[in-house]
Amino acid sequence: MTSPHTVRPYQSYVYAYPHKTAYEPLGRLPGGRPALRDLWAGEGKDALSLYLHIPFCEVRCGFCNLFTRIGAPDELTGRYLDALDRQATAVRDALGDTEPVRFAAAAFGGGTPTFLTAGELERLCDIAEKRMGADLRSVPLSVETSPSTATADRLAVLAERGATRISIGVQSFVEAEARAAVRPQRRADVEAALGLIRDARIPVLNIDLIYGIDGQDESSWRTSLDAALQWRPEELYLYPLYVRPLTGLGRTGAAAADAEPAWDEQRLRLYRAGRDHLLGHGYEQVSMRMFRRAGAPPAEGPDDYACQTDGMVGLGCGARSYTSRLHYSFDYAVEMRQVRTIIDGYTETEDFSHAEVGRYTDGDEARRRHLLQSVLQAGGMRLSEYRERFGSRPEEDFGAELALFEERGWLDPDAPAAGLLRLSPEGLAHSDALGPELFSPAVRAAMASYELK
C-alpha cells in the first residue's frame, strides 16, 4: 500500500466545483451570453438557495484570496446595494411566475456582510425579501461576520430579521498568531464580539479557526481551541492555512513554505490534534473542516460543501449561481486593483438579464460534482442515490480514482456493506488531496490556463 504521506495533503480546498478559475466569458462561446430567463426555464424552483455577496472588509487578512476589497469610499456601499437591487429585480423576473418560486435557505457572505451599517443590513434583508420573495424569518439564514463588525446594532437587525446562524472568523485567539496571519486583533475584542453574538440569541454560532500559522504549535493551537470551546459554539470550522498567489502572505514570500514537507506535517499534526480535541469535547465531525456540537439545535441549512447543490441563486459581483446546466458568476480576481475595477463595473451595470462568466456542466461534470459534494462529507455517499440519479455505479465512472483512494487507505472498507461510499479517517484528513484527484481533465486545463489577476 502506498503511504498517504507520500501525497501532498494540502493541495486545494474544494469548496466549489468547477472552481471559478475554470470559468470563461460566455460571450466568446457559440450562442453568446445566455439569457437568465432561458437558463432557469425548466429548472426546479420550489427549494432554491439564495446567496447575497457583500465584497467589503475592514482589513484583508494575509491568507485571504476571496473576492473582496478593503473599505468602501465615496458611498460605495450605497451604490453597490443599488446595483444589487437592480440585479435582484432582473433575476426574480428571469425566474418567472409560471410555477411557484420558493427559497428554502439564505445566506449573506463576503467579504464581510456586517461591514454594512445596521441600516444597510436592513436594506439587504429587504432586497432578499421584497425583491426576491425569500421569507427570511421562516428559512435558515446564515450570516458571516468579523470581530470588529459584530456590533450590537448590526446583530440586533440580523436577529430580528431571522438570522439562524452567525459565523465569525476568529482564526486564532493568540494575538501573535493573528499578527503572523496578517490579521491584527486583540483577544479582548474577539471575546467582546462573541459575547454580543450570544446576547443576540441567534441559535447557531460558528467559530472559524486556522492551523498551520507561522509559530503555532500544539500548545498554542490548544489555547485557541479551548478559548473557542468556552463559548460552546454549535459549530466549529478548522481550516488549514494556505498561502496563495497575490495574497498578503503570498507577497511576503511566505508562499515558499507551501512547498515544504515540514509544513505539511505540521498542519496534519495540528489537524489531528484539533479533531481529537473536539471529538473528546462532544463534537461530531461533519467534514474535514466542519464540527458540530452534539445536542446542538438541528442543522436546518446545508452542511459543508452543499454550496454545490443545483438551484443556487447568487446576487452580487462575487456570487455564483448554479443551474443544472451552467454555473455562472461575474469576473473573478484577487489583486486589489482588479477587484476594485470589477466592483466599480458592477455598480455601474444596468442590465443584469444575461449570464456573463461561467462554465457549462455536462453529464460527466455533474457526476464529478455529486461525488465531490457527497464523499467529502464524513457521512459519505449513498450508492443507491448515485445509481438513481445517473444510472451507473461510481466504480464504473471513477474506477481508476477509487482504486487509487483504496490503495492509499482513504476509503472505509466497511462502508459498502452499509450501502455507502465513505472516506476513512485518514481519507477525511486528506480531503484536500483527494478532491483535486476528481477534477476532470478539461477543468484542470482551464484552471491551469487561468491568468492570475
XYZ file of C-alpha atoms in Angstrom:
453
model
C 0.000 0.000 0.000
C 1.247 3.472 -0.828
C 1.734 5.603 2.262
C -0.626 8.593 2.256
C 2.277 10.687 3.462
C 3.879 10.432 0.005
C 0.995 12.545 -1.282
C 0.883 16.254 -0.539
C -2.144 16.536 1.781
C -2.857 20.223 1.204
C -3.400 20.871 -2.491
C -6.761 22.588 -2.887
C -9.831 23.302 -0.768
C -12.700 22.071 -2.963
C -15.430 24.452 -1.839
C -16.796 24.778 -5.372
C -16.579 22.600 -8.455
C -15.849 23.600 -11.104
C -13.774 26.343 -9.494
C -14.186 29.923 -10.663
C -10.747 29.824 -12.302
C -12.258 27.332 -14.773
C -14.982 29.797 -15.797
C -14.756 31.733 -19.063
C -16.546 34.703 -20.649
C -19.738 33.224 -22.049
C -19.916 35.795 -24.812
C -16.982 34.047 -26.503
C -18.882 30.764 -26.812
C -21.325 29.796 -29.575
C -24.670 31.337 -28.773
C -23.129 34.128 -26.698
C -24.298 35.169 -23.261
C -27.380 33.141 -22.319
C -30.448 34.947 -21.048
C -31.203 34.149 -17.413
C -34.836 33.514 -18.311
C -33.735 30.731 -20.677
C -31.250 29.300 -18.174
C -33.854 28.975 -15.434
C -36.653 27.697 -17.664
C -37.406 24.125 -16.712
C -35.312 24.243 -13.532
C -36.864 23.189 -10.241
C -37.699 26.331 -8.272
C -39.535 25.006 -5.219
C -36.462 24.743 -2.944
C -33.909 27.308 -4.143
C -30.983 28.648 -2.115
C -30.321 32.394 -2.062
C -26.858 33.867 -1.554
C -26.115 37.600 -1.311
C -22.468 38.616 -1.585
C -21.012 41.737 0.072
C -17.412 42.266 -1.155
C -16.151 44.611 1.566
C -13.872 44.108 4.581
C -12.316 46.430 7.131
C -8.941 44.681 6.601
C -7.789 41.954 4.247
C -6.228 39.016 6.039
C -2.879 37.818 4.765
C -4.225 34.432 3.704
C -7.401 35.702 2.004
C -7.908 35.154 -1.722
C -11.647 35.772 -1.640
C -13.254 38.383 -3.862
C -13.280 41.390 -1.532
C -11.775 44.851 -1.106
C -10.700 46.958 1.866
C -13.101 49.761 2.698
C -15.813 51.436 0.640
C -15.075 55.100 -0.098
C -17.418 57.635 -1.670
C -20.657 55.941 -0.588
C -19.668 52.790 -2.478
C -21.793 50.537 -0.253
C -24.908 52.519 -1.200
C -24.121 52.261 -4.893
C -23.386 48.564 -4.501
C -26.754 47.973 -2.832
C -28.415 49.946 -5.630
C -26.847 47.549 -8.151
C -27.781 44.547 -6.004
C -31.376 45.787 -6.042
C -31.318 46.083 -9.839
C -29.814 42.626 -10.183
C -32.382 41.112 -7.810
C -35.209 42.627 -9.840
C -33.796 41.161 -13.069
C -33.139 37.738 -11.565
C -36.569 37.454 -9.979
C -38.107 38.385 -13.331
C -35.996 35.660 -15.004
C -37.233 33.046 -12.540
C -40.754 33.731 -13.799
C -44.151 33.037 -12.294
C -45.370 30.055 -14.289
C -44.557 27.811 -11.324
C -44.089 28.545 -7.608
C -40.735 30.080 -6.674
C -39.679 29.283 -3.113
C -36.404 29.789 -1.275
C -35.539 27.086 1.265
C -32.336 28.685 2.614
C -30.494 32.003 2.511
C -27.020 33.270 3.317
C -25.162 36.572 3.373
C -21.442 36.170 2.728
C -18.439 38.050 1.507
C -16.240 39.717 2.260
C -17.920 40.725 5.471
C -21.669 41.393 5.257
C -21.579 43.142 8.639
C -19.239 45.711 7.128
C -22.572 47.277 6.181
C -24.214 49.544 8.735
C -27.327 48.411 10.594
C -29.462 50.458 8.210
C -27.748 48.954 5.180
C -28.289 45.457 6.580
C -31.998 46.285 6.810
C -31.902 47.192 3.133
C -30.028 43.977 2.306
C -32.760 41.967 4.013
C -35.394 43.979 2.141
C -33.766 43.082 -1.172
C -33.869 39.390 -0.248
C -37.483 39.578 0.880
C -39.194 42.241 -1.221
C -37.315 41.754 -4.491
C -36.603 38.005 -4.386
C -39.524 36.846 -2.261
C -37.457 34.981 0.342
C -39.149 34.685 3.743
C -36.079 35.175 5.923
C -37.952 34.543 9.165
C -39.099 31.090 8.103
C -35.965 29.659 6.426
C -32.400 29.125 7.689
C -30.400 32.354 7.294
C -26.621 32.253 7.786
C -24.540 35.437 8.011
C -20.755 35.880 8.144
C -19.193 38.456 10.458
C -15.869 39.551 11.946
C -14.806 40.590 15.462
C -14.659 44.290 14.621
C -18.031 44.440 12.827
C -20.143 42.205 15.114
C -21.699 45.200 16.868
C -24.880 45.163 18.940
C -26.907 47.245 16.479
C -25.977 45.102 13.472
C -26.615 41.849 15.338
C -29.976 43.158 16.538
C -31.044 43.749 12.929
C -29.962 40.269 11.894
C -31.671 38.606 14.842
C -34.905 40.494 14.232
C -34.855 39.701 10.501
C -34.499 35.960 11.106
C -30.807 35.037 11.197
C -30.421 31.489 12.496
C -26.622 31.204 12.203
C -23.709 33.599 12.669
C -20.238 32.578 11.504
C -17.333 34.588 12.867
C -13.797 34.370 11.528
C -11.576 34.401 14.619
C -8.727 32.282 13.155
C -6.657 32.488 16.352
C -7.155 33.675 19.924
C -3.367 34.073 20.223
C -2.517 37.646 19.283
C 0.977 36.834 17.969
C -0.520 34.234 15.625
C -3.173 36.664 14.426
C -0.410 39.130 13.553
C 1.555 36.397 11.762
C -1.536 35.689 9.624
C -1.777 39.433 8.864
C -4.989 39.662 10.865
C -4.152 42.050 13.717
C -6.726 41.807 16.508
C -6.889 41.841 20.286
C -8.258 38.810 22.078
C -10.333 41.085 24.283
C -12.100 42.451 21.189
C -12.755 38.935 19.910
C -14.243 37.888 23.244
C -16.400 41.025 23.345
C -17.782 40.254 19.876
C -18.572 36.682 20.892
C -20.394 37.986 23.936
C -22.521 40.280 21.769
C -23.362 37.404 19.429
C -24.514 35.248 22.328
C -26.507 38.184 23.716
C -28.318 38.451 20.365
C -29.629 34.882 20.902
C -29.066 33.775 17.333
C -29.437 29.977 17.564
C -26.217 28.784 15.924
C -22.755 30.251 16.481
C -19.910 29.059 14.271
C -16.286 29.960 15.007
C -13.593 29.634 12.313
C -10.056 28.743 13.424
C -6.894 28.274 11.327
C -3.991 25.876 11.898
C -0.561 25.995 10.304
C 0.208 29.642 11.145
C 3.891 30.522 11.449
C 4.992 29.974 15.061
C 1.923 27.926 16.009
C 2.450 24.683 17.899
C 0.257 22.120 19.660
C 0.149 24.195 22.844
C -0.918 27.458 21.208
C -3.389 25.571 18.981
C -4.923 24.070 22.111
C -5.165 27.584 23.562
C -7.332 28.716 20.634
C -9.429 25.554 20.693
C -10.116 25.874 24.407
C -10.873 29.579 24.113
C -13.436 28.800 21.419
C -14.932 25.942 23.425
C -15.602 28.316 26.324
C -18.399 29.775 24.184
C -19.913 26.336 23.466
C -20.322 27.126 19.754
C -22.798 24.947 17.948
C -20.275 24.652 15.101
C -16.531 24.973 14.672
C -14.594 25.054 11.406
C -10.896 24.160 11.475
C -9.161 25.460 8.341
C -5.599 24.670 7.243
C -3.623 27.763 6.333
C -2.925 28.157 2.624
C -0.581 30.736 1.108
C -1.988 31.736 -2.272
C -0.589 33.987 -5.036
C -1.414 37.706 -4.829
C -2.464 37.468 -1.157
C -0.732 39.380 1.620
C 1.238 36.337 2.761
C 1.962 35.395 -0.831
C 3.556 38.787 -1.478
C 5.819 38.450 1.575
C 7.439 35.302 0.216
C 5.700 33.022 2.673
C 4.479 31.001 -0.313
C 7.825 29.196 -0.309
C 6.708 27.404 2.844
C 3.802 25.943 0.896
C 6.259 23.574 -0.783
C 7.922 22.362 2.395
C 7.086 18.824 3.604
C 7.669 20.004 7.169
C 4.729 22.425 6.900
C 2.522 19.644 5.571
C 3.465 17.524 8.546
C 2.808 20.406 10.937
C -0.654 21.007 9.510
C -1.541 17.309 9.564
C -0.356 17.061 13.154
C -2.388 20.087 14.213
C -5.426 18.882 12.285
C -5.384 15.547 14.098
C -4.854 17.238 17.452
C -7.753 19.616 16.816
C -10.031 16.864 15.531
C -9.355 14.625 18.509
C -9.763 17.510 20.952
C -13.168 18.425 19.564
C -14.333 14.815 19.394
C -13.337 14.486 23.037
C -15.456 17.532 23.914
C -18.670 16.222 22.433
C -18.407 17.438 18.841
C -19.249 15.343 15.788
C -17.182 15.583 12.614
C -19.212 16.594 9.549
C -16.319 17.052 7.116
C -12.582 17.600 7.262
C -13.262 21.171 8.357
C -16.670 21.172 9.996
C -17.536 20.003 13.513
C -20.967 20.239 15.145
C -21.683 20.044 18.875
C -23.745 17.016 19.816
C -27.140 18.100 21.094
C -26.945 21.475 19.358
C -30.041 22.738 17.511
C -30.572 20.537 14.451
C -28.947 21.787 11.292
C -31.668 23.403 9.183
C -29.463 24.573 6.365
C -26.957 22.841 4.092
C -23.853 21.224 5.530
C -20.311 21.899 4.412
C -19.766 21.622 0.636
C -23.521 21.794 -0.022
C -22.958 25.066 -1.901
C -22.557 22.700 -4.847
C -26.279 21.993 -4.945
C -28.071 22.980 -8.136
C -30.677 25.667 -7.609
C -28.392 28.322 -6.104
C -29.313 31.916 -6.906
C -26.382 34.230 -6.242
C -26.633 38.019 -6.116
C -23.628 40.329 -6.004
C -20.495 40.546 -8.101
C -18.709 37.731 -6.248
C -21.650 35.325 -6.032
C -22.035 32.115 -8.015
C -25.325 30.790 -9.349
C -25.918 27.134 -10.185
C -28.426 25.672 -12.603
C -28.320 22.059 -13.719
C -26.626 23.100 -16.972
C -24.487 26.114 -16.130
C -22.567 27.578 -13.209
C -22.166 31.324 -13.687
C -20.966 34.477 -11.967
C -19.063 37.665 -12.804
C -15.339 38.109 -13.375
C -13.003 36.964 -10.598
C -9.792 38.490 -9.251
C -7.620 38.545 -6.133
C -5.333 41.528 -6.732
C -6.852 44.597 -5.095
C -6.761 46.918 -8.096
C -8.507 44.326 -10.262
C -11.126 43.663 -7.566
C -11.904 47.375 -7.307
C -12.320 47.615 -11.073
C -14.768 44.686 -11.149
C -16.807 46.095 -8.239
C -16.943 49.527 -9.867
C -18.141 47.943 -13.091
C -20.816 46.021 -11.231
C -22.170 49.171 -9.581
C -22.495 50.823 -12.998
C -24.319 47.876 -14.614
C -27.941 48.461 -15.594
C -28.763 45.241 -17.460
C -28.444 42.043 -15.393
C -30.578 39.852 -17.641
C -27.750 37.658 -19.010
C -25.058 35.389 -17.545
C -21.593 36.834 -18.091
C -18.925 34.332 -16.973
C -19.345 30.643 -16.249
C -18.895 27.014 -17.187
C -21.347 24.542 -18.653
C -21.634 21.286 -16.720
C -22.216 18.191 -18.846
C -23.111 14.731 -17.583
C -19.562 13.853 -16.610
C -19.078 17.079 -14.650
C -22.410 16.554 -12.879
C -21.201 13.112 -11.765
C -17.923 14.547 -10.507
C -19.692 17.354 -8.663
C -22.116 14.943 -6.999
C -19.302 12.617 -5.936
C -17.227 15.503 -4.578
C -20.015 17.122 -2.600
C -21.020 13.749 -1.125
C -17.822 11.856 -0.408
C -16.134 14.845 1.264
C -18.809 14.631 3.950
C -17.945 12.385 6.882
C -21.245 10.529 6.392
C -20.291 9.535 2.845
C -22.444 8.993 -0.234
C -25.387 6.614 -0.581
C -24.670 4.329 -3.527
C -28.369 3.958 -4.299
C -28.788 7.731 -4.727
C -25.922 7.850 -7.202
C -27.433 4.984 -9.228
C -30.878 6.579 -9.198
C -29.547 9.916 -10.417
C -27.020 8.765 -13.017
C -27.971 5.184 -13.910
C -24.479 3.887 -13.177
C -22.236 2.980 -10.281
C -19.361 5.148 -9.005
C -16.811 2.402 -9.692
C -17.952 2.319 -13.328
C -17.471 6.077 -13.728
C -14.446 6.607 -11.475
C -12.810 3.205 -11.223
C -9.218 4.428 -11.511
C -9.662 7.188 -8.952
C -11.461 4.975 -6.431
C -8.846 2.242 -6.823
C -6.159 4.814 -6.073
C -8.023 6.042 -2.990
C -8.432 2.459 -1.793
C -4.726 1.773 -2.300
C -3.868 4.799 -0.193
C -6.176 3.716 2.614
C -8.524 6.645 2.099
C -11.746 4.607 1.790
C -13.697 2.970 4.609
C -13.674 -0.764 3.726
C -16.817 -1.409 5.804
C -18.943 1.277 4.132
C -20.158 -0.702 1.070
C -21.903 -3.214 3.337
C -23.984 -0.287 4.604
C -24.670 0.917 1.056
C -22.190 3.777 1.290
C -19.038 5.134 -0.294
C -17.287 6.768 2.636
C -13.830 8.017 3.494
C -11.729 6.521 6.259
C -10.465 8.895 8.968
C -7.188 9.111 7.021
C -9.064 9.812 3.809
C -11.025 12.586 5.501
C -7.733 14.062 6.727
C -6.531 14.086 3.107
C -9.691 15.685 1.649
C -7.644 18.493 0.105
C -5.583 15.941 -1.837
C -8.445 13.608 -2.685
C -10.774 16.295 -4.037
C -8.440 17.549 -6.805
C -7.935 13.947 -7.999
C -11.585 14.027 -9.115
C -11.277 17.149 -11.290
C -11.893 16.451 -14.971
C -9.047 16.939 -17.475
C -10.972 19.830 -19.051
C -11.374 21.630 -15.730
C -7.720 21.018 -14.870
C -6.677 22.532 -18.191
C -8.925 25.553 -17.751
C -7.636 26.183 -14.231
C -4.010 25.807 -15.390
C -4.534 28.359 -18.177
C -6.214 30.895 -15.896
C -4.262 34.147 -15.777
C -3.855 35.341 -12.194
C -5.152 38.851 -11.596
